[in-house]
Amino acid sequence: MIGVGVSMLLIATLILVLVRRLQVQTQETPKYRFRKRDKVLFYGRKIMRKVSQSTSSLVDTTISNTSRPRMKKKLKMLNIAKKILRIKKELPILQLKEPPPSVLEADLTEFDVANSHLPSEVLYMLKNVRVLGHFEKPLFLELCKHMIFQQFQQGEYVFRPGQPDTSIYVVQDGKLELFLTQQDGKETLVKEVFPGDSVHSLLSILDVITGHQRPYRTVSARAGEDSTVLRLPVEAFSAVFEKYPESLVRVVQIIMVRLQRVTFLALHNYLGLTNELFSHVSDGPCPGDLPMGVVHLGQCPNPCPTTETGGWHPAGEGTEKARTPRAKSLCLQGGDPGAAGMDQSLWQCPPLSLQSVSQEPKERRSVTVEEQPPGTYHYNYCEDDSAGGACPFGPYQGRQTSAIFEAAKRELVKLMKIEDPSLLNNRVLLHHAKAGTVIARQGDQDVSLHFVLWGCLHVYQRMIDKAEDVCLFLTQPGEMVGQLAVLTGEPLIFTIKANRDCTFLKISKSDFYEIMREQPSVVLSVAHTVAARMSPFVRQMDFAIDWMAVEAGRALYRQGDKSDCTYIVLNGRLRSVIQKGNGKKELVGEYGRGDLIGVVEALTRQPRATTVHAVRDTELAKLPEGTLNNIKRRYPQVVTRLIHLLSQKILGNLQQLCGPFTGRGFGGEELTNPASNLSTVAVLPVCDDVPMAAFTLELEHALNAIGPTLLLTSDIIRARLGASALDSIQEYRLSGWLAQQEDIHRIVLYQTDCTLTPWTVRCIRQADCILIVGLGDQEPTLGKLEQMLENTAVRALKQLILLHREDGPSPSRTVEWLNMRSWCSGHLHIKCPRRVFSRRSPNKLREMYMKVFEKDADRHSDFSRLARVLTGNSIALVLGGGGARGCSHIGVIKAMEEAGIPIDLIGGTSIGSFIGALYAEERSAVRTKQRAREWAKSMNSVFETVLDLTYPITSMFSGSAFNTSINKVFQDKQIEDLWLPYFNVTTDITASAMRVHKDGSLWRYVRASMTLSGYLPPLCDPKDGNLLMDGGYINNLPADIARNMGAKTVVAIDVGSQDETDLCNYGDSLSGWWLLWKRLNPWAQKVKVPDMAEIQSRLAYVSCVRQLEVVKSSSYCEYIRPPIDRFKTMDFGKFDEIYDVGYQHGKVVFSGWCRGDIIEKMVKDRRLADFYESKRMDVLTCPSAGFTDLAEIVSRIEPAKSYLSDGEESDYLTEYEEEGLDPAREEEELLAPAEWIHTEVFETKLWPLLPGEGVSWA
């Protein structure tokens, strides 16, 4: 048999040689012609068309039953003809589309003054007054009447120290320069102001509004060139505020919000400044003396009158002199490290003391607190002398407590300038805090006003990058703390603690809003106490640091511009794009809330390296270069912080991260992961059949396992903010509220309506990423909303989500879904639980998902995978090449499943690409093992291997048998139709480059990735004809590719052969005869010298070995290598043994990971620690937290309404309904909808609504 085969091989070889020689002799100039295969296909299709036409003409549409067998025979003949001619239905190929210009290009038109129908001065003023909020047209026109034009020559001062600080200056043309005067009299340039920009201070505006006008002290401005300036006196706002009191409240609130979000964010979060931002001694007015005969402010130089043990001295004669010196030493030497180093003047504060009251006949009274609804407290003073025990509010007892309480309320009335003292009735709570009590923590949402009566409250702030708190200031008797958070509605930015016993009055946030509703002007006095606490340094920075708004599509700066400032994203999203020398544009990165933009160029004084434009409407804080230099000179410790920020940016660029939305058209040099900082996700349906409500609830449930998530629909918005919330007049209110939701939640989900409503437009405007949701078992279609979307320049990245039923078929025709869309950044297949497709009324849906939200989300579900993709927490599995040793991959995957490690992305090289493709299709280690074992058996067939031998010019085998074996496994599956995102790596020997395949024919690219040189011929890429070889030659363990696709953690399994490194040093020359003698002589010492084949192999894998070392040393990769070195590359007959080795090794490794919390760290959100550090879980402590619009409270916008509707119910029972109703469930059904909304689970896990609000379902 072997002889016959050899003889046939020789005959065939001779024939081929003769044919080649004849071809060379007759070869002339090359002519373009069809290949033989093309000719065969052409004539074959032509024959098939004629056969089909003839059969259709012969057969009538009304065929009788007797003629049907004849038709079957004809069909069989057609199928036989197809097989003979090898005519196959051509599978659709993904059409690679470039992203639309709106994705990578900024709008060419900037702030266009020339083409506007409004005068330039009106446009510039409108742009700059926006910093104070949204003014209606009549209000704005009223302000424009007060504009004053001023001309300045170059070098002429616009204002200088000593002049009143009462105006806003807007540059119409020319340039202004802002200077700070140092202590030595020298002026330092901190800011250049160009046309359209302004010079003003929000704190100065607040001072004028509150009636505490100040002159300029260290700030001056002069014209850098001949300039025209518009001056708007702040007094112009007074007339507006008299007509519209809600505008006054809104402006004050916005000033406070800008102060907290812009100034404090830039100076504290990024420059690390803490107590430099606050004045240690408040500049505000001290309350007047308390009335004689009741209580008055004494002159004790110590605010903390305690004994050495921290207890209180009883009031009485002679105690004042005895305790004052001791108390002073105690306070200065106490356990507070932050306060010890403060100026001694901080301690010169007047505590409340008793004189005449202490001499009255004592009647023992007890004070009890009855707990009322939130924010309402009553005090009942009991006359019973027998009541024992000390007063819980400090050293005062009985009538003394009553007198102190009433006197303190009068002082609070004076401080807050309350016209009607009865407004404080039942709204003030007297508190006594023991030493060491934490009154409020940094990040708390439910805050209150605290007015100190006795003792002092220490205010701390957590240092950046250190687990240490620094003392900012002390709140003395007669001063308030906590008012900034109450006015802004933002979380508290510091911690309030009583280091000594302290007595204070407390007004809850809700009670303060009730007072403000009755008297709006109360916000002025409270806001002034905030401004009085700010240090002079903050006032200077308030002039220099700008707040700016960039509309979607506008460029923040362009490539090549001068770098003169740094930006901080307050909310919104920016995209950075670089233009190469050939004109091609590539995505560099995307930036979300809290990111620092342009810091590298600004600090290195290099031109802008990229163009940055707004993906959606974005708010930023602008920190000019001169301001930064001034801060560095004043506080040198800032330099260390800047070096840290700069190193983070540089290291981030070196890692060259990109994201999961870079499937097509972005290039491979992305430097940041776009999904790592998504804040908002819009969900858009393809058709009305998509179960949007159930889908968004499932996604919210999965996202809640990662971080606090909020789902918003048009009905929820109307229920929470009123029926008019989506009107254009409420633009500011809605934008501010949505911005705060982004601050206090990890992700905000926007569910659009099914039509193009104002809410749908708002969702698209707010979105960082748009999920287009379709049904995978339907015909590929383009939705109406999508068609409308194509007509608008939407810059948010779009992701196609195809939903599949739990018991439905596998995904198919995904390419058609993608090709009919202009551009999608990627796609995902989601297998939904049965409950998602069950039709039920909104009430029934709510009931069912209450039960769902009580349970933890399954981390292995497709919704959890989508949640990890959206938050940048994907876990990737990368499988290396190594022949039969790769069978151990399946064992490790089985161990991963048992350890609870989810797999969101899979890829590999060579045998790793084969195993990875099987798992991406099956998502089951058991089924993957079965199919891989069947294929391994076919690899052991000697007969098929011999038949595939060919003349070894390119390779020893023709590759036909190997192609057939791979094709039998995957059939005509496309990579796009796999359940899991998948990729494999090949080596393109035509272009001498690495190729990463994420779409196309699955079996072909798996075969290409397994093509060993010399054994199999290269595979021709069906797309471009390039020759593809085994990817192991260039990247045998492509963990870096998985990282570039957005994975946070990569589990890399290496099964490659390990080369011998202990080789013989034979000198400068080598004799082959000497080597032959060493090998043949059994008594000679063996030497390790590679032969020619091994040298070629090592040369081929040089790049791969270097890449492997980089992967093993990376921080994102978990490297695993099973002990499979004893197995050879072609040992497919030992499949089960190799599988067991991988399984046992995986169990040992993953059990160690469980003990070391490595798995928990893998599934934990990358931003969770930072998020909770800044928010302090304020959503969990205050689930009903919402945006506090003070103007709404004053103007009484209509109350929230409930929009409830029932639809058709379904008989499709889920596992939650089949369990039956428990008693708690039955009790819930008896509640009214408005009452039901406030159950604990619904508030904390579904839709956190404000008290008394309802919700409806679309």
PDB file of C-alpha atoms in Angstrom, residues 565-570 594-599 620-624:
ATOM      1  CA  CYS A 565      -4.636  76.163  30.721  1.00  0.00           C
ATOM      2  CA  THR A 566      -5.871  72.888  32.215  1.00  0.00           C
ATOM      3  CA  TYR A 567      -9.482  71.726  32.257  1.00  0.00           C
ATOM      4  CA  ILE A 568     -11.454  69.628  34.741  1.00  0.00           C
ATOM      5  CA  VAL A 569     -14.643  67.897  33.596  1.00  0.00           C
ATOM      6  CA  LEU A 570     -17.498  68.695  35.988  1.00  0.00           C
ATOM      7  CA  GLY A 594     -13.690  64.311  37.222  1.00  0.00           C
ATOM      8  CA  ASP A 595     -11.055  63.778  34.530  1.00  0.00           C
ATOM      9  CA  LEU A 596      -8.199  66.227  34.015  1.00  0.00           C
ATOM     10  CA  ILE A 597      -7.727  67.459  30.428  1.00  0.00           C
ATOM     11  CA  GLY A 598      -4.601  68.962  28.885  1.00  0.00           C
ATOM     12  CA  VAL A 599      -2.449  68.812  32.008  1.00  0.00           C
ATOM     13  CA  LEU A 620     -15.722  72.326  32.810  1.00  0.00           C
ATOM     14  CA  ALA A 621     -13.542  74.208  35.236  1.00  0.00           C
ATOM     15  CA  LYS A 622     -10.740  76.114  33.522  1.00  0.00           C
ATOM     16  CA  LEU A 623      -7.468  76.572  35.393  1.00  0.00           C
ATOM     17  CA  PRO A 624      -5.186  79.068  33.570  1.00  0.00           C
TER      18      PRO A 624
END
